[in-house]
Short mmCIF file of N, CA and C in Angstrom, two decimals:
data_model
loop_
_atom_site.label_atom_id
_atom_site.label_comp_id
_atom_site.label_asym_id
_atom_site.label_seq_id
_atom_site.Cartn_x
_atom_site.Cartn_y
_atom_site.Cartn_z
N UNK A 1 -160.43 -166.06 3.74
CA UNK A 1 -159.96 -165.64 2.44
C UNK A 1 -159.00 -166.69 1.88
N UNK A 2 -158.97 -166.85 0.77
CA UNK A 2 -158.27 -167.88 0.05
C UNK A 2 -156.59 -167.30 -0.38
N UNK A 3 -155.95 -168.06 -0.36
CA UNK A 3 -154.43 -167.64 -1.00
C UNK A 3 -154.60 -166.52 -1.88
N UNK A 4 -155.39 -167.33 -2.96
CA UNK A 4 -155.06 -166.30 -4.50
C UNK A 4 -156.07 -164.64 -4.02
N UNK A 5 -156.91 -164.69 -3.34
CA UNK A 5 -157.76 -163.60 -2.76
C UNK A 5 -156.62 -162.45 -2.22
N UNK A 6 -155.64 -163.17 -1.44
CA UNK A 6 -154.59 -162.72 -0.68
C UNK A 6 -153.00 -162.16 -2.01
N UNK A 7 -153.20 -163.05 -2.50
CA UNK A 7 -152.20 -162.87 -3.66
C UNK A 7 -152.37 -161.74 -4.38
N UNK A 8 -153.63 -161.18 -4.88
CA UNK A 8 -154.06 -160.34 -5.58
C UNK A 8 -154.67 -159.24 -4.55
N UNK A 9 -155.08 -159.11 -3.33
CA UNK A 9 -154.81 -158.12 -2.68
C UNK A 9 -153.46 -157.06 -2.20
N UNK A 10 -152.67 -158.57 -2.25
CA UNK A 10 -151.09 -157.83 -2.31
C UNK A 10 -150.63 -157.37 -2.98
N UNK A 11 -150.91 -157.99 -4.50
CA UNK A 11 -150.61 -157.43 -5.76
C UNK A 11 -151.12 -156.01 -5.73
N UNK A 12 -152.39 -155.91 -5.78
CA UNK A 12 -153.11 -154.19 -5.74
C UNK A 12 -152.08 -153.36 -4.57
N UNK A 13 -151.89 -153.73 -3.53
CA UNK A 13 -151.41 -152.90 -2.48
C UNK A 13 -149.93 -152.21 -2.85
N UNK A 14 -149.17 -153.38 -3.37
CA UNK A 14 -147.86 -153.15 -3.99
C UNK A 14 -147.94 -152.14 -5.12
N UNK A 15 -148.87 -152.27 -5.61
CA UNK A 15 -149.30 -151.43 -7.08
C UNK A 15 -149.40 -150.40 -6.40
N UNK A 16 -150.73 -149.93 -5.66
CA UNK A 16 -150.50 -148.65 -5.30
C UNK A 16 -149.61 -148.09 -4.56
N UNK A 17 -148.90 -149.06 -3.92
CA UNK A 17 -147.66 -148.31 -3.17
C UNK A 17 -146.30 -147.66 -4.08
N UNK A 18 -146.37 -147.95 -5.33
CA UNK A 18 -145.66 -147.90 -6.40
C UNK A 18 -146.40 -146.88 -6.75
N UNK A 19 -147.65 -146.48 -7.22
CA UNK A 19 -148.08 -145.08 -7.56
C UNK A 19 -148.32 -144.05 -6.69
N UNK A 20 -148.11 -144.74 -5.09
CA UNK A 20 -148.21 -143.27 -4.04
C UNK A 20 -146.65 -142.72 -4.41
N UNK A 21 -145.84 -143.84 -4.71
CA UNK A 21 -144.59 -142.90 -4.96
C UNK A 21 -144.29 -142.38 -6.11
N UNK A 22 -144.64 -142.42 -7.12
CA UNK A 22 -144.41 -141.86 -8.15
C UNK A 22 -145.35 -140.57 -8.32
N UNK A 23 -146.50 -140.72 -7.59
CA UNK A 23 -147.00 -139.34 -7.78
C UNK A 23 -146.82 -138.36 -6.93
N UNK A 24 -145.96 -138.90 -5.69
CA UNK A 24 -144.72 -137.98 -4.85
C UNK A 24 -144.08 -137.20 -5.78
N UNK A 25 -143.27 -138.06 -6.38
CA UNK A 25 -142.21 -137.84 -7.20
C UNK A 25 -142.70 -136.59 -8.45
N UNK A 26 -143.84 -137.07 -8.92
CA UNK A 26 -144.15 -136.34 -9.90
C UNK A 26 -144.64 -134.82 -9.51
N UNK A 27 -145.14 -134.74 -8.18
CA UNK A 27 -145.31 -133.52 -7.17
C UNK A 27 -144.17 -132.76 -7.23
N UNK A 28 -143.18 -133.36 -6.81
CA UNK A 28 -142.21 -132.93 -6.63
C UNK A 28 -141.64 -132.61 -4.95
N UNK A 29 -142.79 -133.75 -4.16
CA UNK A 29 -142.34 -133.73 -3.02
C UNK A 29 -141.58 -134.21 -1.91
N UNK A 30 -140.78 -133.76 -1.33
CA UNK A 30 -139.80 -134.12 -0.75
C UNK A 30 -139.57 -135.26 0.17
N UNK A 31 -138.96 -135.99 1.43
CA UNK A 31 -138.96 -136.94 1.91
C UNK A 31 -139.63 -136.79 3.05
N UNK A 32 -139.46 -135.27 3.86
CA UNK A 32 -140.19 -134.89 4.57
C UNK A 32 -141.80 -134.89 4.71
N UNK A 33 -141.80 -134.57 3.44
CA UNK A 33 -143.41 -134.34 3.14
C UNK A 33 -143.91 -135.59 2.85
N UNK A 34 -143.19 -136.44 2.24
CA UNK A 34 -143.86 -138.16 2.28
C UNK A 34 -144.11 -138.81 3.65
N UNK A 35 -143.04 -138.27 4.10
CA UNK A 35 -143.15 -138.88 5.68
C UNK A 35 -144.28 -138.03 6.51
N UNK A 36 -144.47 -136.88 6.17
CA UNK A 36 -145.67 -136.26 7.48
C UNK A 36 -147.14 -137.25 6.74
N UNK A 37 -147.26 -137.12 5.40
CA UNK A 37 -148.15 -138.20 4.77
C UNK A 37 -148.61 -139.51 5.36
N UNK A 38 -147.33 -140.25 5.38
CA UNK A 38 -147.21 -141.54 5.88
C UNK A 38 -148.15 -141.68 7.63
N UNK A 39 -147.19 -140.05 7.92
CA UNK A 39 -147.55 -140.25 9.57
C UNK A 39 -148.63 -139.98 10.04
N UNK A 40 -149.60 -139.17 9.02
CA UNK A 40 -150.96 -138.91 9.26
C UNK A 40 -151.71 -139.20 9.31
N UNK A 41 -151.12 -141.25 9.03
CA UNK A 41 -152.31 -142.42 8.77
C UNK A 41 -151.83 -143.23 10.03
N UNK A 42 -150.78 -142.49 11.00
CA UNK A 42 -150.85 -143.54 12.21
C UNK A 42 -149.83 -144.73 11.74
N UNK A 43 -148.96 -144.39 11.02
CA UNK A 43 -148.31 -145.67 10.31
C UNK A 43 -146.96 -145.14 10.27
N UNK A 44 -145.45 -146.25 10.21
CA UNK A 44 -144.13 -145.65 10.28
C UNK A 44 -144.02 -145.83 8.97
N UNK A 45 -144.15 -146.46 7.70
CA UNK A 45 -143.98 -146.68 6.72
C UNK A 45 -144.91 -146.62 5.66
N UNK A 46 -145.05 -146.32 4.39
CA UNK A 46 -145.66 -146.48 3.33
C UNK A 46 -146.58 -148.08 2.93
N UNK A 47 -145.48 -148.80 3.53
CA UNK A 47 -146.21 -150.41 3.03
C UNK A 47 -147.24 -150.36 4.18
N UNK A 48 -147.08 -150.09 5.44
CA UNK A 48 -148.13 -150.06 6.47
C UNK A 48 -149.30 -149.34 6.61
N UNK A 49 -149.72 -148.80 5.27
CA UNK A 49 -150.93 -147.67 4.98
C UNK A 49 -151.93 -148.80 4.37
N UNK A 50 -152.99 -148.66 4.75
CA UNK A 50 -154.18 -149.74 4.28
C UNK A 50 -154.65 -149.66 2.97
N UNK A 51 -154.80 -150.32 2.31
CA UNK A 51 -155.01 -150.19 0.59
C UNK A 51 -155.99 -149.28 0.51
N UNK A 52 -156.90 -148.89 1.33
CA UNK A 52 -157.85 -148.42 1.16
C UNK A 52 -157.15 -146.83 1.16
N UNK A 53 -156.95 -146.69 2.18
CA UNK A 53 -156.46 -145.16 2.49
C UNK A 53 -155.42 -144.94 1.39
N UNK A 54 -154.53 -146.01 0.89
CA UNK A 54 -153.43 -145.53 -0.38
C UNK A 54 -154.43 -145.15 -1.76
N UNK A 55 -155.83 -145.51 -1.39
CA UNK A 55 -156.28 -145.40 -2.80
C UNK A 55 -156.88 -144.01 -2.83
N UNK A 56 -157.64 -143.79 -1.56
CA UNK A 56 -157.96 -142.50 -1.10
C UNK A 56 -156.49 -141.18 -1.41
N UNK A 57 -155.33 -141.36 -0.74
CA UNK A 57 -153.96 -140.48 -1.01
C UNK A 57 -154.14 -140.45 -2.48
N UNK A 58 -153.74 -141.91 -3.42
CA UNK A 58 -153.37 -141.92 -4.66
C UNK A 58 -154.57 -140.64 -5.12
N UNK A 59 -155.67 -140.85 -4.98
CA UNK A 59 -156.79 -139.99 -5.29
C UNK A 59 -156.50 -138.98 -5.53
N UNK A 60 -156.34 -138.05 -3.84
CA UNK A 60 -155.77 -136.52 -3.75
C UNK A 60 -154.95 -136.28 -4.80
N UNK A 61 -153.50 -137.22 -4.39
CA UNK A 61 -152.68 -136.77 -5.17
C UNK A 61 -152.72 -136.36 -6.85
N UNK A 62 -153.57 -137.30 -7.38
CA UNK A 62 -153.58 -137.38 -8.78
C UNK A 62 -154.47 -136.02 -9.22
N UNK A 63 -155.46 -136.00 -8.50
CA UNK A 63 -156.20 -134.70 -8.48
C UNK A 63 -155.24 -133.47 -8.21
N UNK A 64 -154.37 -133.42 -6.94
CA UNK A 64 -153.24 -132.26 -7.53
C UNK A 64 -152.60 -131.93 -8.85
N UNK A 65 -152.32 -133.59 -9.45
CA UNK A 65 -151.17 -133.15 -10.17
C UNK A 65 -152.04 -133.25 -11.84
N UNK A 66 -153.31 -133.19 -11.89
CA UNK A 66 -154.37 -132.84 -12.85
C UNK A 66 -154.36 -131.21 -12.88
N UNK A 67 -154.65 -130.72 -11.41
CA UNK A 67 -155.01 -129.70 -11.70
C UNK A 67 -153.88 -128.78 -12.08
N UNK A 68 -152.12 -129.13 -11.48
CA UNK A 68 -151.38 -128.47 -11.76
C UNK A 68 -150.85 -128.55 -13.19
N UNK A 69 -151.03 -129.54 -13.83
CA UNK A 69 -150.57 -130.20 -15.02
C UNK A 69 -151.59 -129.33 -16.19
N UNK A 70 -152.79 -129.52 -15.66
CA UNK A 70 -154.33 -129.03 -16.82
C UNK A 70 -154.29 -128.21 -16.63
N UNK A 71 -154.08 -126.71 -15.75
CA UNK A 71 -153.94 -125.29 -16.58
C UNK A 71 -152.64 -125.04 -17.27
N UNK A 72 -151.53 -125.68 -16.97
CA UNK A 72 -150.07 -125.66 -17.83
C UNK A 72 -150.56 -126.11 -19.59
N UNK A 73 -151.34 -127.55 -19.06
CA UNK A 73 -151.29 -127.79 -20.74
C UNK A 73 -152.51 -126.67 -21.73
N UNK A 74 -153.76 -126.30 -21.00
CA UNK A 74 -154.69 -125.62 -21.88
C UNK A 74 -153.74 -124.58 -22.24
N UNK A 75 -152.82 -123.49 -21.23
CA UNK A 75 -151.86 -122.74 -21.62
C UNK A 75 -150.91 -122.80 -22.78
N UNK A 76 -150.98 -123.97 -22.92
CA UNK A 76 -149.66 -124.28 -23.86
C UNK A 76 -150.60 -124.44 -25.04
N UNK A 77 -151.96 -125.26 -25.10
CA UNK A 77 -152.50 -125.48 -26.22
C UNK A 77 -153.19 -124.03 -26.73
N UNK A 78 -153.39 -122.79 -25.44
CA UNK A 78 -153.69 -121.48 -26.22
C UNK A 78 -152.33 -120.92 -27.41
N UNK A 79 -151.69 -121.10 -27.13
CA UNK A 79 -150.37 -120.77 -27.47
C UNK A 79 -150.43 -121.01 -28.67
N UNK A 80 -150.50 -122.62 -28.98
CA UNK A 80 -150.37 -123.43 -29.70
C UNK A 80 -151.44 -122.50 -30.84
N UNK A 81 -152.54 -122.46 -30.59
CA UNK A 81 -153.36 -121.79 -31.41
C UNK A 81 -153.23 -120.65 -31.93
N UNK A 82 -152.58 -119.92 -31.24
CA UNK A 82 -152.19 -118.29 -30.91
C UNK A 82 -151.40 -118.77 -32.47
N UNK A 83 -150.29 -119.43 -32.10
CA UNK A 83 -148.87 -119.80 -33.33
C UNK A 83 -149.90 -120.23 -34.69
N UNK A 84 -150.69 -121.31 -34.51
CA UNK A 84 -151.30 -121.92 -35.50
C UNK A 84 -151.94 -120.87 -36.57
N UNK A 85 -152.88 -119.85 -35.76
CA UNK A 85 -154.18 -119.13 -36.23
C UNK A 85 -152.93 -118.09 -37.14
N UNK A 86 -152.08 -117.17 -36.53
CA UNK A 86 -151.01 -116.41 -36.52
C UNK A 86 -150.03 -116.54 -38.31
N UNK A 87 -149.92 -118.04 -38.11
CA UNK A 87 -149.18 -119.02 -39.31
C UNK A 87 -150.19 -118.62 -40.58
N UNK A 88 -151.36 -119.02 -40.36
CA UNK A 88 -152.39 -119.10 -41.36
C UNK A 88 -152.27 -117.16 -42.00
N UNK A 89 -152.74 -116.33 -41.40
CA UNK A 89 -152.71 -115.16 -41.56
C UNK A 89 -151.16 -114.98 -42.09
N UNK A 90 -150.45 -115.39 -41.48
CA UNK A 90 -149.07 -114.92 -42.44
C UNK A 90 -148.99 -115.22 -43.56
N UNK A 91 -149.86 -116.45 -43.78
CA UNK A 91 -149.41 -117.40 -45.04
C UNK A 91 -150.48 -116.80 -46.26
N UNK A 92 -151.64 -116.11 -45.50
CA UNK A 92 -152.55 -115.43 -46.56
C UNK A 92 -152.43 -113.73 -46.43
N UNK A 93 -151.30 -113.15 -45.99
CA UNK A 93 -150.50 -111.94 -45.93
C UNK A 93 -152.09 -110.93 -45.46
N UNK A 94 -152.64 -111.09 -43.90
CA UNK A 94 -153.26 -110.43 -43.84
C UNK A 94 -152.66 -110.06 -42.58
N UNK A 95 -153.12 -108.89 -41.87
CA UNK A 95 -153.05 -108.65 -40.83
C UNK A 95 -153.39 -109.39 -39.53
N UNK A 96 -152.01 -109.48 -38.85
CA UNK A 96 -152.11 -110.11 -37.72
C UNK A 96 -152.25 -109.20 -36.40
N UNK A 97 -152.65 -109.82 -35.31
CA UNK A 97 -152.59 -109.23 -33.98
C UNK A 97 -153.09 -110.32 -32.92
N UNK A 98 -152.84 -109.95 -31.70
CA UNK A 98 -153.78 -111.15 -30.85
C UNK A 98 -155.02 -110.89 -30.82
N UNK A 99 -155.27 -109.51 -30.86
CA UNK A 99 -157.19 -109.65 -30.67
C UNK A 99 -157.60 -110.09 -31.78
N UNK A 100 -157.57 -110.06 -33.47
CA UNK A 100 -157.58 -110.95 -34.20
C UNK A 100 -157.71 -112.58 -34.30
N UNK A 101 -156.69 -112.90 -34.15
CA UNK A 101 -156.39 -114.05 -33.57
C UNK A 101 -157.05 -114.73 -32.93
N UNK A 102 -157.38 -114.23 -31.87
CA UNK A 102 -158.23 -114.45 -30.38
C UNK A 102 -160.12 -114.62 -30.71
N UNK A 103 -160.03 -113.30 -32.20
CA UNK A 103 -161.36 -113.32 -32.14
C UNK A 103 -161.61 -114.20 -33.27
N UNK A 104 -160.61 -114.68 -34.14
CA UNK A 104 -160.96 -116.24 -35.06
C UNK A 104 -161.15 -117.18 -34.21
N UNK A 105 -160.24 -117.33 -33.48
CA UNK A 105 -160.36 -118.50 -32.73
C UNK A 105 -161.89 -118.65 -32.06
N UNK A 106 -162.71 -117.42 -31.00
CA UNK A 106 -163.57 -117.40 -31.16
C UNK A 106 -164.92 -117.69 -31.85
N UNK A 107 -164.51 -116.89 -33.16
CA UNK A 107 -165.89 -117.15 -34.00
C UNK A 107 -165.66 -118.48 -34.34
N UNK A 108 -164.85 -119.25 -34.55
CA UNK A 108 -164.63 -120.13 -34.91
C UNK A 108 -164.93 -121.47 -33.85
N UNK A 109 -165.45 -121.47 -32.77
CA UNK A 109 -165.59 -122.42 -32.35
C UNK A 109 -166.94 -121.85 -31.48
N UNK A 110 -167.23 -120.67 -31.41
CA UNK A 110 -168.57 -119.93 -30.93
C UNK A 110 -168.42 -119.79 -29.61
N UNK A 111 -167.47 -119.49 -29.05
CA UNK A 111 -167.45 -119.18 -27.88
C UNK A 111 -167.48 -117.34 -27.67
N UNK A 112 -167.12 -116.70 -26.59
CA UNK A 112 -167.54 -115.35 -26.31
C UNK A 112 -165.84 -115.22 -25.96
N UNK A 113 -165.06 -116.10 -24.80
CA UNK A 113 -164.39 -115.51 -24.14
C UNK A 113 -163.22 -116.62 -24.66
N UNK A 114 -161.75 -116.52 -25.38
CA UNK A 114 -160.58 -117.45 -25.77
C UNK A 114 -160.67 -118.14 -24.60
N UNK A 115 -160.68 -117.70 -23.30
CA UNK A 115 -159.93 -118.54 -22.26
C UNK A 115 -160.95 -119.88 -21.55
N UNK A 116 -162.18 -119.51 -22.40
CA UNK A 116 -163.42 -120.70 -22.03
C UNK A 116 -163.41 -121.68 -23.24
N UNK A 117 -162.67 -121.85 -24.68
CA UNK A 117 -162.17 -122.96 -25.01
C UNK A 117 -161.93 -124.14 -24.40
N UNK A 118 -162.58 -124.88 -24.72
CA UNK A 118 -162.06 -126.14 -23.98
C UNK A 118 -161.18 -127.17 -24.88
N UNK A 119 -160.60 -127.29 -24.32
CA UNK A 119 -159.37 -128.36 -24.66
C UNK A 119 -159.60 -128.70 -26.08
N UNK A 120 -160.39 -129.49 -26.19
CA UNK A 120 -160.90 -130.18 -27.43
C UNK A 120 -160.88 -129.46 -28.37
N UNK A 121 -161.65 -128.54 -28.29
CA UNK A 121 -161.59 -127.58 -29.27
C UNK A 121 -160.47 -126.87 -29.59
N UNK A 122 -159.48 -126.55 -28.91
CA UNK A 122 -158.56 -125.81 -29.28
C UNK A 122 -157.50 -126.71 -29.83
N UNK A 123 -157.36 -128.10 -29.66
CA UNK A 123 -157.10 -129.05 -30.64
C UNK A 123 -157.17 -129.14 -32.00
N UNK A 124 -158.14 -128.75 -32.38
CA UNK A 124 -159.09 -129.43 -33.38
C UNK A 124 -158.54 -127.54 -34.00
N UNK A 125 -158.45 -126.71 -33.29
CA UNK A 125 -157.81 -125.31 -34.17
C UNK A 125 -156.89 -125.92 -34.52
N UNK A 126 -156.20 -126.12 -34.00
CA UNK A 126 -154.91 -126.34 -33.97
C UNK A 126 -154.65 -127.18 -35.53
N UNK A 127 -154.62 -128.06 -35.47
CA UNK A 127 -155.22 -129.06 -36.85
C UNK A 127 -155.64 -128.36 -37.76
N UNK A 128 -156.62 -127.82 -37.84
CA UNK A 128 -157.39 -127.21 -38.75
C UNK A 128 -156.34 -126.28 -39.68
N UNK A 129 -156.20 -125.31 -38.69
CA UNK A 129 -154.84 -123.77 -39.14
C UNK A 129 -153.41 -124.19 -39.64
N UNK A 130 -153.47 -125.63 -38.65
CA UNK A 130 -152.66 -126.25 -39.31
C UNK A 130 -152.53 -126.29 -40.57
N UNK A 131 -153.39 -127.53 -40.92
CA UNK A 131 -153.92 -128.12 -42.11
C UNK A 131 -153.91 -126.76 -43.33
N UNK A 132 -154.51 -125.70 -42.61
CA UNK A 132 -154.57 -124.77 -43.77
C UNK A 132 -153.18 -124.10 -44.16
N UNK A 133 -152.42 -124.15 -43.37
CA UNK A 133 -151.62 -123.72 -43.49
C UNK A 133 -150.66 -124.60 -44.56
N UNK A 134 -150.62 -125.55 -44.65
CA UNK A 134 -149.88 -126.68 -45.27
C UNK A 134 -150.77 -126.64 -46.55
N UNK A 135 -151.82 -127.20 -46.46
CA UNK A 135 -152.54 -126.57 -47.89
C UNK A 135 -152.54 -125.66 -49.22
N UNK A 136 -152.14 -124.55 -48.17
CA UNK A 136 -152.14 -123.35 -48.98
C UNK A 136 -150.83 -123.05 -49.61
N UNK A 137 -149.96 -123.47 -48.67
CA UNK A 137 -148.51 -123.66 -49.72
C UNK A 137 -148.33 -124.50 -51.01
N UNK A 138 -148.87 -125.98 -49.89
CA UNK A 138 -149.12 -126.75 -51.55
C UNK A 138 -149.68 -126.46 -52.31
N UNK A 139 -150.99 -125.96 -52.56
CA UNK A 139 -151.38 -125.34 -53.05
C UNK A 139 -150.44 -124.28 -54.17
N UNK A 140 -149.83 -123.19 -53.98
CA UNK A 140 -149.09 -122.01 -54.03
C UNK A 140 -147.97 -122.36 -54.73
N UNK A 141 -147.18 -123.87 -54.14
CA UNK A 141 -146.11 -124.23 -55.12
C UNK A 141 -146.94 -125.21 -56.07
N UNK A 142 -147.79 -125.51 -55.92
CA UNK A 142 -148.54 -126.41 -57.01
C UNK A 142 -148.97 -125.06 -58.27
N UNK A 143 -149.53 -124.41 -58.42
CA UNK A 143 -149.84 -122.94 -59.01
C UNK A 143 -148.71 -122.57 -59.23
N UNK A 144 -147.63 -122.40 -58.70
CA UNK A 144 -146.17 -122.09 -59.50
C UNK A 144 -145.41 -122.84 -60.31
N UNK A 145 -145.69 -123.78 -60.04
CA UNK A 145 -144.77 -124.64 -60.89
C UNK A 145 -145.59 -125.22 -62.60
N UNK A 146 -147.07 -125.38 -62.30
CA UNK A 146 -147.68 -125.06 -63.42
C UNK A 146 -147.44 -123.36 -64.22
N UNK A 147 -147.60 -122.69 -64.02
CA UNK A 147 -147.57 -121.30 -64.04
C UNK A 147 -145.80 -121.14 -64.90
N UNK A 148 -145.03 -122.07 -64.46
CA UNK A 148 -144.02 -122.03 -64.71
C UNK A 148 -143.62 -122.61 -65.71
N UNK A 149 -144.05 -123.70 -65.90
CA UNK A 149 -144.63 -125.00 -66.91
C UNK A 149 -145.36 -124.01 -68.36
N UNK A 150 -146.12 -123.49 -68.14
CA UNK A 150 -147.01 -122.95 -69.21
C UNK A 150 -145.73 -121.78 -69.63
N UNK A 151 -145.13 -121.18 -68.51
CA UNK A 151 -144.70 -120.48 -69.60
C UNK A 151 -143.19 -120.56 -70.49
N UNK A 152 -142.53 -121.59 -69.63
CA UNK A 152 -141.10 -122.13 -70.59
C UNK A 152 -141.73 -122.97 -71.72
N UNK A 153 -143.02 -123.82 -71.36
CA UNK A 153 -142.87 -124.72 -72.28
C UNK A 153 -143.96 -123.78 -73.69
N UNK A 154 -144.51 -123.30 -72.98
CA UNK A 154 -146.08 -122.79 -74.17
C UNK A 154 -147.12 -123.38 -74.04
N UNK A 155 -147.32 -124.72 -73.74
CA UNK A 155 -148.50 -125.80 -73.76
C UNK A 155 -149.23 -125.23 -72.47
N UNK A 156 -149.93 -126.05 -73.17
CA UNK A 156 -151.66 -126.10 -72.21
C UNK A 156 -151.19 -127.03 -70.99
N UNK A 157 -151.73 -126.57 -69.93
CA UNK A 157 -151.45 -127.42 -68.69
C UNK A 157 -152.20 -127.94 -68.12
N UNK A 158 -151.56 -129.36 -67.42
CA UNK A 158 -152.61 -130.26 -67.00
C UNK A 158 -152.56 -130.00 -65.65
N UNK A 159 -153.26 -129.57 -64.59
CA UNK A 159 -153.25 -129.73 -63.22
C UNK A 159 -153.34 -130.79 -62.64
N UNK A 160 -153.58 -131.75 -62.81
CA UNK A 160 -153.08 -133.14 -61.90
C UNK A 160 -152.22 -133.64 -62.66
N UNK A 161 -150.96 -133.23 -63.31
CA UNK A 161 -149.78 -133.96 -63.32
C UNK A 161 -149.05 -133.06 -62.69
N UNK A 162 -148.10 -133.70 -61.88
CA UNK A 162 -147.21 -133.45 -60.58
C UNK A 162 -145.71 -132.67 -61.88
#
């Protein structure tokens, strides 16, 4: 093997030894638990784990902290929708509730069950209810302030002047 072969193998090794620890860290696991890790590869230290096997750990690990991370965030983005869909209905003074709610969100992206949304989609609510929501005000003070216009002044009103 050549220097630079060696240079850039070290480089990678250092790299992942830098992300076996940070995705410790991001676990939230302790020194103990790094160390039974370490010791389960036959090794006293972290640098002494074979790039291969750190890439294999890095693996696991990242896959933990996907799966613990990705039902927190779809949770948060139901929410998010829950608030969004919720906003819209307030803003067009209809009746709210969660099964409501739950069942726009539904028809609205054609699913059967809220909690089989996938990510993407509940994004893209999100935005949307948004969007309408912001709309419809502008909208609402745009219509008032003409409305308001016509009747201090008397004149005929132009809708695209601000």
């Amino acid at each position: 093997m050549s220097k630079k072969e060696n240079k850039t193998m070290d480089r990678i090794h250092r790299d992942l030894l830098k992300k076996f620890h940070t995705l410790c860290t991001v676990l939230g696991l302790d020194d103990e638990t790094k160390r039974a890790i370490v010791r389960s590869y036959d090794v006293e230290s972290s640098r002494d784990i074979d790039t291969h096997d750190l890439i294999d750990i890095c693996g696991k690990l990242s896959t933990q902290i996907n799966e613990k991370e990705g039902t927190a965030r779809l949770d948060k983005l139901r929410k998010q929708v829950i608030a969004a869909i919720g906003a819209w209905l307030r803003e067009t003074d209809q009746v709210q509730g969660i099964g409501k709610i739950k069942g726009i969100a539904c028809r609205a992206t054609g699913h059967s069950d809220f909690n089989k949304i996938p990510r993407e989609r509940l994004r893209n609510l999100i935005a949307t209810f948004n969007n309408k929501v912001k709309d419809t005000r502008t909208v609402n003070a745009m219509t008032d302030a003409l409305m308001m216009q016509a009747l201090t002044a008397g004149k005929e009103i132009d809708p695209t002047l601000n």
